[in-house]
Amino acid sequence: VRTLDNKMVVVPNSRVKVTTNLSEPGIIRVDVAVKIGHDTDLRAAKETLLQLVGAFPRILRDPAPAVLLSDVDVLGKELTMRVWVRGDDYIPVPFALREEAALA
């Protein structure tokens, strides 16, 4: 079974044990959340993050990256950068994106 973020989940018939196979080659969706203040312009922040993911070399262009408003709370607004990467980039890309977003 493939999840929406393209991870393979295997449920064998002999024993009920769910295994998520992250070693399978292919592409995987990565969601990276960042918080912005309530006083920060939402459209400008989304555009800045879209430019950041658009210039990031290890992010795939198809499916297209997206920046989504994922939460609003007392601390601010949470934006999620939703990107697709090759399996080898599943671990390093979120860390690099968070750092670049903090510097933007």
PDB file of C-alpha atoms in Angstrom:
ATOM      1  CA  VAL A   1       0.000   0.000   0.000  1.00  0.00           C
ATOM      2  CA  ARG A   2       1.323   3.454  -0.865  1.00  0.00           C
ATOM      3  CA  THR A   3       0.534   6.357   1.432  1.00  0.00           C
ATOM      4  CA  LEU A   4      -0.310   9.825   0.121  1.00  0.00           C
ATOM      5  CA  ASP A   5       3.301  10.890   0.626  1.00  0.00           C
ATOM      6  CA  ASN A   6       4.484   7.918  -1.486  1.00  0.00           C
ATOM      7  CA  LYS A   7       5.819   5.720   1.326  1.00  0.00           C
ATOM      8  CA  MET A   8       5.374   1.966   0.882  1.00  0.00           C
ATOM      9  CA  VAL A   9       3.540   0.263   3.764  1.00  0.00           C
ATOM     10  CA  VAL A  10       3.710  -3.545   3.766  1.00  0.00           C
ATOM     11  CA  VAL A  11       1.163  -5.662   5.653  1.00  0.00           C
ATOM     12  CA  PRO A  12       2.128  -9.353   5.279  1.00  0.00           C
ATOM     13  CA  ASN A  13      -0.554 -12.038   5.376  1.00  0.00           C
ATOM     14  CA  SER A  14       1.287 -14.376   7.752  1.00  0.00           C
ATOM     15  CA  ARG A  15       1.570 -11.981  10.696  1.00  0.00           C
ATOM     16  CA  VAL A  16      -0.052  -8.640  11.215  1.00  0.00           C
ATOM     17  CA  LYS A  17       2.905  -6.309  11.412  1.00  0.00           C
ATOM     18  CA  VAL A  18       3.032  -2.985   9.611  1.00  0.00           C
ATOM     19  CA  THR A  19       6.368  -1.981   8.096  1.00  0.00           C
ATOM     20  CA  THR A  20       7.013   1.320   6.358  1.00  0.00           C
ATOM     21  CA  ASN A  21       9.681   0.794   3.723  1.00  0.00           C
ATOM     22  CA  LEU A  22      11.700   3.996   3.401  1.00  0.00           C
ATOM     23  CA  SER A  23      14.484   2.254   1.496  1.00  0.00           C
ATOM     24  CA  GLU A  24      12.440   1.775  -1.662  1.00  0.00           C
ATOM     25  CA  PRO A  25      13.750   4.052  -4.408  1.00  0.00           C
ATOM     26  CA  GLY A  26      11.498   6.717  -5.758  1.00  0.00           C
ATOM     27  CA  ILE A  27      10.113   9.984  -4.532  1.00  0.00           C
ATOM     28  CA  ILE A  28       8.767  10.922  -1.108  1.00  0.00           C
ATOM     29  CA  ARG A  29       6.740  13.913   0.044  1.00  0.00           C
ATOM     30  CA  VAL A  30       8.315  16.038   2.767  1.00  0.00           C
ATOM     31  CA  ASP A  31       6.347  18.581   4.810  1.00  0.00           C
ATOM     32  CA  VAL A  32       8.408  21.239   6.598  1.00  0.00           C
ATOM     33  CA  ALA A  33       6.556  23.610   8.923  1.00  0.00           C
ATOM     34  CA  VAL A  34       7.754  27.078   9.899  1.00  0.00           C
ATOM     35  CA  LYS A  35       6.093  29.597  12.205  1.00  0.00           C
ATOM     36  CA  ILE A  36       5.705  33.291  11.370  1.00  0.00           C
ATOM     37  CA  GLY A  37       4.371  36.058  13.589  1.00  0.00           C
ATOM     38  CA  HIS A  38       0.838  37.387  13.325  1.00  0.00           C
ATOM     39  CA  ASP A  39       2.231  40.727  12.150  1.00  0.00           C
ATOM     40  CA  THR A  40       4.113  39.116   9.223  1.00  0.00           C
ATOM     41  CA  ASP A  41       2.466  39.551   5.820  1.00  0.00           C
ATOM     42  CA  LEU A  42       1.134  36.101   4.875  1.00  0.00           C
ATOM     43  CA  ARG A  43       1.338  36.568   1.087  1.00  0.00           C
ATOM     44  CA  ALA A  44       4.894  37.897   1.260  1.00  0.00           C
ATOM     45  CA  ALA A  45       5.995  35.033   3.528  1.00  0.00           C
ATOM     46  CA  LYS A  46       4.421  32.426   1.233  1.00  0.00           C
ATOM     47  CA  GLU A  47       6.101  34.003  -1.808  1.00  0.00           C
ATOM     48  CA  THR A  48       9.488  34.065  -0.043  1.00  0.00           C
ATOM     49  CA  LEU A  49       9.192  30.378   0.875  1.00  0.00           C
ATOM     50  CA  LEU A  50       8.043  29.453  -2.650  1.00  0.00           C
ATOM     51  CA  GLN A  51      11.120  31.199  -4.066  1.00  0.00           C
ATOM     52  CA  LEU A  52      13.282  29.349  -1.531  1.00  0.00           C
ATOM     53  CA  VAL A  53      11.940  25.897  -2.454  1.00  0.00           C
ATOM     54  CA  GLY A  54      12.028  26.807  -6.149  1.00  0.00           C
ATOM     55  CA  ALA A  55      15.751  27.522  -5.940  1.00  0.00           C
ATOM     56  CA  PHE A  56      16.578  24.483  -3.792  1.00  0.00           C
ATOM     57  CA  PRO A  57      18.437  21.991  -6.014  1.00  0.00           C
ATOM     58  CA  ARG A  58      17.344  18.727  -4.332  1.00  0.00           C
ATOM     59  CA  ILE A  59      13.613  19.470  -4.514  1.00  0.00           C
ATOM     60  CA  LEU A  60      11.766  17.946  -7.457  1.00  0.00           C
ATOM     61  CA  ARG A  61       9.753  20.236  -9.735  1.00  0.00           C
ATOM     62  CA  ASP A  62       7.096  17.611 -10.447  1.00  0.00           C
ATOM     63  CA  PRO A  63       4.948  17.338  -8.420  1.00  0.00           C
ATOM     64  CA  ALA A  64       5.190  21.082  -7.908  1.00  0.00           C
ATOM     65  CA  PRO A  65       6.224  22.384  -4.479  1.00  0.00           C
ATOM     66  CA  ALA A  66       3.586  24.218  -2.446  1.00  0.00           C
ATOM     67  CA  VAL A  67       3.481  26.492   0.585  1.00  0.00           C
ATOM     68  CA  LEU A  68       0.305  26.096   2.635  1.00  0.00           C
ATOM     69  CA  LEU A  69      -1.132  27.822   5.696  1.00  0.00           C
ATOM     70  CA  SER A  70      -1.389  24.837   8.040  1.00  0.00           C
ATOM     71  CA  ASP A  71      -2.247  26.408  11.408  1.00  0.00           C
ATOM     72  CA  VAL A  72      -3.005  29.640  13.219  1.00  0.00           C
ATOM     73  CA  ASP A  73      -2.620  29.858  16.989  1.00  0.00           C
ATOM     74  CA  VAL A  74      -1.717  32.366  19.691  1.00  0.00           C
ATOM     75  CA  LEU A  75       1.976  32.183  18.743  1.00  0.00           C
ATOM     76  CA  GLY A  76       1.496  32.958  15.052  1.00  0.00           C
ATOM     77  CA  LYS A  77       0.791  31.390  11.685  1.00  0.00           C
ATOM     78  CA  GLU A  78       2.296  28.090  10.601  1.00  0.00           C
ATOM     79  CA  LEU A  79       3.269  27.648   6.967  1.00  0.00           C
ATOM     80  CA  THR A  80       4.102  24.222   5.589  1.00  0.00           C
ATOM     81  CA  MET A  81       6.485  23.805   2.683  1.00  0.00           C
ATOM     82  CA  ARG A  82       5.234  20.663   0.903  1.00  0.00           C
ATOM     83  CA  VAL A  83       7.902  19.326  -1.430  1.00  0.00           C
ATOM     84  CA  TRP A  84       8.828  16.061  -3.138  1.00  0.00           C
ATOM     85  CA  VAL A  85      12.340  14.641  -2.994  1.00  0.00           C
ATOM     86  CA  ARG A  86      14.220  11.521  -4.038  1.00  0.00           C
ATOM     87  CA  GLY A  87      14.496   8.862  -1.349  1.00  0.00           C
ATOM     88  CA  ASP A  88      18.140   9.712  -0.561  1.00  0.00           C
ATOM     89  CA  ASP A  89      17.175  13.324   0.233  1.00  0.00           C
ATOM     90  CA  TYR A  90      14.330  12.454   2.630  1.00  0.00           C
ATOM     91  CA  ILE A  91      16.441  13.071   5.757  1.00  0.00           C
ATOM     92  CA  PRO A  92      18.737  16.021   4.870  1.00  0.00           C
ATOM     93  CA  VAL A  93      16.281  18.226   2.945  1.00  0.00           C
ATOM     94  CA  PRO A  94      13.951  19.141   5.855  1.00  0.00           C
ATOM     95  CA  PHE A  95      16.882  20.268   8.010  1.00  0.00           C
ATOM     96  CA  ALA A  96      18.344  22.353   5.190  1.00  0.00           C
ATOM     97  CA  LEU A  97      14.958  23.892   4.341  1.00  0.00           C
ATOM     98  CA  ARG A  98      14.323  24.915   7.964  1.00  0.00           C
ATOM     99  CA  GLU A  99      17.715  26.592   8.141  1.00  0.00           C
ATOM    100  CA  GLU A 100      17.243  28.427   4.839  1.00  0.00           C
ATOM    101  CA  ALA A 101      13.746  29.536   5.900  1.00  0.00           C
ATOM    102  CA  ALA A 102      15.128  30.908   9.175  1.00  0.00           C
ATOM    103  CA  LEU A 103      17.729  32.895   7.226  1.00  0.00           C
ATOM    104  CA  ALA A 104      15.223  34.256   4.666  1.00  0.00           C
TER     105      ALA A 104
END
